Amino acid sequence: MDIQALERKAAEMRKTTWEMIYRAQNGHTGSDLSCADILVALYYQVLHQTAESFSDPDRDRYVQSKGHAVEILYSVLADRGYFPKEDLLTYSQFNSPYIGHPTNHINGIELNTGSLGHGLALSVGIAKAGKLDGRDYHVYTLMGDGEQAEGSVWEAAMAAGNFHLDNLTAIIDHNRLQISGLTVNVMNSEPLADKYRAFGFDVVEIDGNDMRQLVDTLQTRNTPGRPKLILADTIKGKDISFAENRPEWHHKIPTPEQYQQGLAELDEQIGGLVHAK
Amino acid sequence: MPNSAKVGDIICTELIAAAKKDRNILALTTDSRGSASLNPFARALPDQLIEIGIAEQNSVTIAAGLAHSGKRPFAFSPAAFLTMRSVEQVKDDVAYSNTNVKLMGISGGNSYSYLGNTHHSLQDLAITRAIPNLEVYMPADQFQARALMHYLVQSEHPAYVRIGKRALADIYTSEAAAFQRPGQGNVIADHGNDIALVAAGETVQVALDTAAILTQQGIRAQVIDLVSIKPLDTDLLNRVADQTHRIVTIEEHSIYGGLGSAVAEALAPRGDTKVDIIGFPDEPAIAGTQDEVFNYYGIDADDIAARTVRQLTH
């Protein structure tokens, strides 16, 4: 897909997510919207993986460590055919597998996440197995910036550097907000780039809502022997004007009026991208 | 005198044998290869040993990632750290995600003796058996350790194994008698139906010694080695309850949440069987060798026999 088509897809996925959260009256709105472009870049352009080949031992892996942004993941997986789109209607319903954090009961999801600070270590294990078996799959994991306060992240980062896992790319959805406010005020984990470099990563800082930069960075091979960290600067609540950069939208549910306004903004976004093409 | 062996040594030998045949079998250690008796494994199969450093949470989650990719990791760490520091990793990444990780808790229970309560795992059974989709085992001698390892290296199921530190006298004379399958306990002595002594791991010998003393005093006891704490052999326990209506559980664990609790939970609905739970009281354990500490808390054959006689005659 070309960059503009990917951008349009990201806008569509934001809309699907917005609809899903409003329907269920549950979800992590701001977190979903900030990383929508990252997931679209991965699933439509970067990952060597399809719904049909999900059990292929040579598939690329994606582990979503910031599990709470699950609505955007469901939207993308449904659109990519991992499960029927109608399944999204059951999100957050009684006895549905489509719960508020990823579970591997769902086709396309590798492992259960949700408690923060697990995804990088899971990915280290998967990447290490790839090295042991001589397979050339690549492992991607997406973390939050608030998540960086979890000590287990740094145990895993140390191991990734120690094991020279150049088949591992970690991405931080660096939207600078968490549920209680600015991440630097809640628990300052900066300077993240310096810290990951010190743990043996190559660090690339990009605009994480810029599709061109995302695709280019994700498709660039790692330096031999080094894991990669993409510090993706993003906007929490991206593309809903009244949700952008507002910590309360971490998991706020839109009112009927807000929902309609949000839909209109996303439709305008989608329309503009269709027109531009 | 019966022979004896360290369960850890047996596990290492069996793991080497299996790992030579299956390169997917891995041993993970957290700077613990010495205390896990894994030095022979490290020498024999250096490429199948992954050193994680002193990071038990990381070890469990990395093991889950490895297992998810077709590996068969055995993650060795001191039981106290493996089950308590890493409990969330065990719950989420192993049990909930259903990854085939074998959690090998070394120096379990009170094994570390004088190293103190930071190093004791006297709550590990309470924690692990409350986690869905996790088997829990306590081998009692070398035959059982060997048989259990034969099962574990081919099993696809998450499991926790608590391993003691000291050499254990043989309880069994064959592997087949020691361990057959998950959820099957063994009647290892059957003198009669006055009482049943139920144990696992290191306290199986205590139970046998207790039964011998009771026999001298005219009290006929059965001795049950549960070995599989979870799944639990509830059929066997109910059969024993039918016969005796009196059970004494003996464990190297807090009296809360462990083997005794498991037995009591299984038998409580009957309403006709008394369960006396013997183990570590709800306090930081006193310092001492394992034998000294067992004696202090009455987890020894003389004390248990005396206590049982008192209860049966009142």
JSON list of N, CA and C in Angstrom, two decimals, chain B residues 18 37 50 56 81 95 97 115 129 136 159 164 166 169 179 190-192 214 257 262 264 299 305-306 313-314:
[
{"chain": "B", "resi": 18, "resn": "ALA", "atom": "N", "xyz": [17.22, -36.01, 28.47]},
{"chain": "B", "resi": 18, "resn": "ALA", "atom": "CA", "xyz": [16.12, -35.61, 27.58]},
{"chain": "B", "resi": 18, "resn": "ALA", "atom": "C", "xyz": [16.57, -34.53, 26.60]},
{"chain": "B", "resi": 37, "resn": "SER", "atom": "N", "xyz": [21.94, -27.44, 40.89]},
{"chain": "B", "resi": 37, "resn": "SER", "atom": "CA", "xyz": [22.64, -28.67, 40.47]},
{"chain": "B", "resi": 37, "resn": "SER", "atom": "C", "xyz": [22.75, -28.77, 38.95]},
{"chain": "B", "resi": 50, "resn": "ILE", "atom": "N", "xyz": [20.34, -21.18, 29.24]},
{"chain": "B", "resi": 50, "resn": "ILE", "atom": "CA", "xyz": [20.25, -19.73, 29.08]},
{"chain": "B", "resi": 50, "resn": "ILE", "atom": "C", "xyz": [20.36, -19.08, 30.44]},
{"chain": "B", "resi": 56, "resn": "GLU", "atom": "N", "xyz": [14.35, -13.01, 38.31]},
{"chain": "B", "resi": 56, "resn": "GLU", "atom": "CA", "xyz": [13.44, -14.15, 38.24]},
{"chain": "B", "resi": 56, "resn": "GLU", "atom": "C", "xyz": [12.19, -13.83, 37.43]},
{"chain": "B", "resi": 81, "resn": "PHE", "atom": "N", "xyz": [11.88, -17.08, 45.31]},
{"chain": "B", "resi": 81, "resn": "PHE", "atom": "CA", "xyz": [11.87, -15.96, 44.34]},
{"chain": "B", "resi": 81, "resn": "PHE", "atom": "C", "xyz": [11.01, -16.32, 43.13]},
{"chain": "B", "resi": 95, "resn": "ALA", "atom": "N", "xyz": [0.65, -19.49, 33.05]},
{"chain": "B", "resi": 95, "resn": "ALA", "atom": "CA", "xyz": [-0.62, -20.21, 33.24]},
{"chain": "B", "resi": 95, "resn": "ALA", "atom": "C", "xyz": [-1.72, -19.67, 32.34]},
{"chain": "B", "resi": 97, "resn": "SER", "atom": "N", "xyz": [-1.54, -17.56, 29.67]},
{"chain": "B", "resi": 97, "resn": "SER", "atom": "CA", "xyz": [-1.22, -17.68, 28.24]},
{"chain": "B", "resi": 97, "resn": "SER", "atom": "C", "xyz": [-1.02, -19.13, 27.83]},
{"chain": "B", "resi": 115, "resn": "LEU", "atom": "N", "xyz": [19.77, -19.18, 56.19]},
{"chain": "B", "resi": 115, "resn": "LEU", "atom": "CA", "xyz": [19.72, -17.97, 55.35]},
{"chain": "B", "resi": 115, "resn": "LEU", "atom": "C", "xyz": [18.48, -17.13, 55.65]},
{"chain": "B", "resi": 129, "resn": "ARG", "atom": "N", "xyz": [-1.05, -23.16, 43.76]},
{"chain": "B", "resi": 129, "resn": "ARG", "atom": "CA", "xyz": [-2.22, -23.99, 43.52]},
{"chain": "B", "resi": 129, "resn": "ARG", "atom": "C", "xyz": [-3.49, -23.15, 43.35]},
{"chain": "B", "resi": 136, "resn": "VAL", "atom": "N", "xyz": [1.09, -28.66, 40.09]},
{"chain": "B", "resi": 136, "resn": "VAL", "atom": "CA", "xyz": [2.03, -28.43, 41.19]},
{"chain": "B", "resi": 136, "resn": "VAL", "atom": "C", "xyz": [2.49, -29.79, 41.73]},
{"chain": "B", "resi": 159, "resn": "ALA", "atom": "N", "xyz": [3.74, -26.25, 34.64]},
{"chain": "B", "resi": 159, "resn": "ALA", "atom": "CA", "xyz": [3.84, -26.93, 35.94]},
{"chain": "B", "resi": 159, "resn": "ALA", "atom": "C", "xyz": [4.86, -26.23, 36.82]},
{"chain": "B", "resi": 164, "resn": "GLY", "atom": "N", "xyz": [13.51, -29.81, 47.14]},
{"chain": "B", "resi": 164, "resn": "GLY", "atom": "CA", "xyz": [14.29, -29.54, 48.34]},
{"chain": "B", "resi": 164, "resn": "GLY", "atom": "C", "xyz": [15.77, -29.56, 48.07]},
{"chain": "B", "resi": 166, "resn": "ARG", "atom": "N", "xyz": [18.30, -30.97, 50.42]},
{"chain": "B", "resi": 166, "resn": "ARG", "atom": "CA", "xyz": [19.12, -32.04, 50.98]},
{"chain": "B", "resi": 166, "resn": "ARG", "atom": "C", "xyz": [18.79, -33.39, 50.33]},
{"chain": "B", "resi": 169, "resn": "ALA", "atom": "N", "xyz": [16.08, -39.83, 51.59]},
{"chain": "B", "resi": 169, "resn": "ALA", "atom": "CA", "xyz": [16.12, -41.29, 51.60]},
{"chain": "B", "resi": 169, "resn": "ALA", "atom": "C", "xyz": [15.07, -41.84, 50.64]},
{"chain": "B", "resi": 179, "resn": "PHE", "atom": "N", "xyz": [5.44, -42.47, 40.65]},
{"chain": "B", "resi": 179, "resn": "PHE", "atom": "CA", "xyz": [4.63, -41.46, 39.97]},
{"chain": "B", "resi": 179, "resn": "PHE", "atom": "C", "xyz": [4.07, -42.04, 38.70]},
{"chain": "B", "resi": 190, "resn": "ASP", "atom": "N", "xyz": [0.18, -49.10, 54.59]},
{"chain": "B", "resi": 190, "resn": "ASP", "atom": "CA", "xyz": [-1.22, -49.32, 54.97]},
{"chain": "B", "resi": 190, "resn": "ASP", "atom": "C", "xyz": [-1.28, -50.31, 56.12]},
{"chain": "B", "resi": 191, "resn": "HIS", "atom": "N", "xyz": [-1.21, -49.76, 57.32]},
{"chain": "B", "resi": 191, "resn": "HIS", "atom": "CA", "xyz": [-1.24, -50.59, 58.52]},
{"chain": "B", "resi": 191, "resn": "HIS", "atom": "C", "xyz": [-2.66, -50.78, 59.04]},
{"chain": "B", "resi": 192, "resn": "GLY", "atom": "N", "xyz": [-3.60, -49.97, 58.54]},
{"chain": "B", "resi": 192, "resn": "GLY", "atom": "CA", "xyz": [-4.98, -50.09, 59.02]},
{"chain": "B", "resi": 192, "resn": "GLY", "atom": "C", "xyz": [-5.73, -48.80, 58.88]},
{"chain": "B", "resi": 214, "resn": "LEU", "atom": "N", "xyz": [3.44, -44.97, 65.61]},
{"chain": "B", "resi": 214, "resn": "LEU", "atom": "CA", "xyz": [2.04, -45.24, 65.96]},
{"chain": "B", "resi": 214, "resn": "LEU", "atom": "C", "xyz": [1.77, -46.74, 66.01]},
{"chain": "B", "resi": 257, "resn": "GLY", "atom": "N", "xyz": [-3.13, -22.52, 53.36]},
{"chain": "B", "resi": 257, "resn": "GLY", "atom": "CA", "xyz": [-3.13, -22.53, 51.89]},
{"chain": "B", "resi": 257, "resn": "GLY", "atom": "C", "xyz": [-2.35, -23.65, 51.23]},
{"chain": "B", "resi": 262, "resn": "ALA", "atom": "N", "xyz": [-5.48, -27.94, 50.99]},
{"chain": "B", "resi": 262, "resn": "ALA", "atom": "CA", "xyz": [-6.00, -28.64, 49.80]},
{"chain": "B", "resi": 262, "resn": "ALA", "atom": "C", "xyz": [-6.81, -29.87, 50.23]},
{"chain": "B", "resi": 264, "resn": "ALA", "atom": "N", "xyz": [-8.19, -30.40, 53.21]},
{"chain": "B", "resi": 264, "resn": "ALA", "atom": "CA", "xyz": [-9.38, -29.98, 53.95]},
{"chain": "B", "resi": 264, "resn": "ALA", "atom": "C", "xyz": [-10.47, -29.47, 53.00]},
{"chain": "B", "resi": 299, "resn": "ILE", "atom": "N", "xyz": [6.92, -30.70, 63.57]},
{"chain": "B", "resi": 299, "resn": "ILE", "atom": "CA", "xyz": [6.75, -31.36, 62.27]},
{"chain": "B", "resi": 299, "resn": "ILE", "atom": "C", "xyz": [7.70, -32.56, 62.21]},
{"chain": "B", "resi": 305, "resn": "ALA", "atom": "N", "xyz": [3.31, -38.13, 66.31]},
{"chain": "B", "resi": 305, "resn": "ALA", "atom": "CA", "xyz": [2.75, -39.37, 66.88]},
{"chain": "B", "resi": 305, "resn": "ALA", "atom": "C", "xyz": [2.10, -39.06, 68.23]},
{"chain": "B", "resi": 306, "resn": "ALA", "atom": "N", "xyz": [2.78, -38.31, 69.07]},
{"chain": "B", "resi": 306, "resn": "ALA", "atom": "CA", "xyz": [2.23, -37.98, 70.39]},
{"chain": "B", "resi": 306, "resn": "ALA", "atom": "C", "xyz": [0.93, -37.19, 70.26]},
{"chain": "B", "resi": 313, "resn": "THR", "atom": "N", "xyz": [-7.21, -40.57, 71.70]},
{"chain": "B", "resi": 313, "resn": "THR", "atom": "CA", "xyz": [-7.62, -41.11, 72.99]},
{"chain": "B", "resi": 313, "resn": "THR", "atom": "C", "xyz": [-8.44, -40.12, 73.79]},
{"chain": "B", "resi": 314, "resn": "HIS", "atom": "N", "xyz": [-8.78, -38.98, 73.20]},
{"chain": "B", "resi": 314, "resn": "HIS", "atom": "CA", "xyz": [-9.63, -38.01, 73.89]},
{"chain": "B", "resi": 314, "resn": "HIS", "atom": "C", "xyz": [-10.94, -37.80, 73.14]}
]
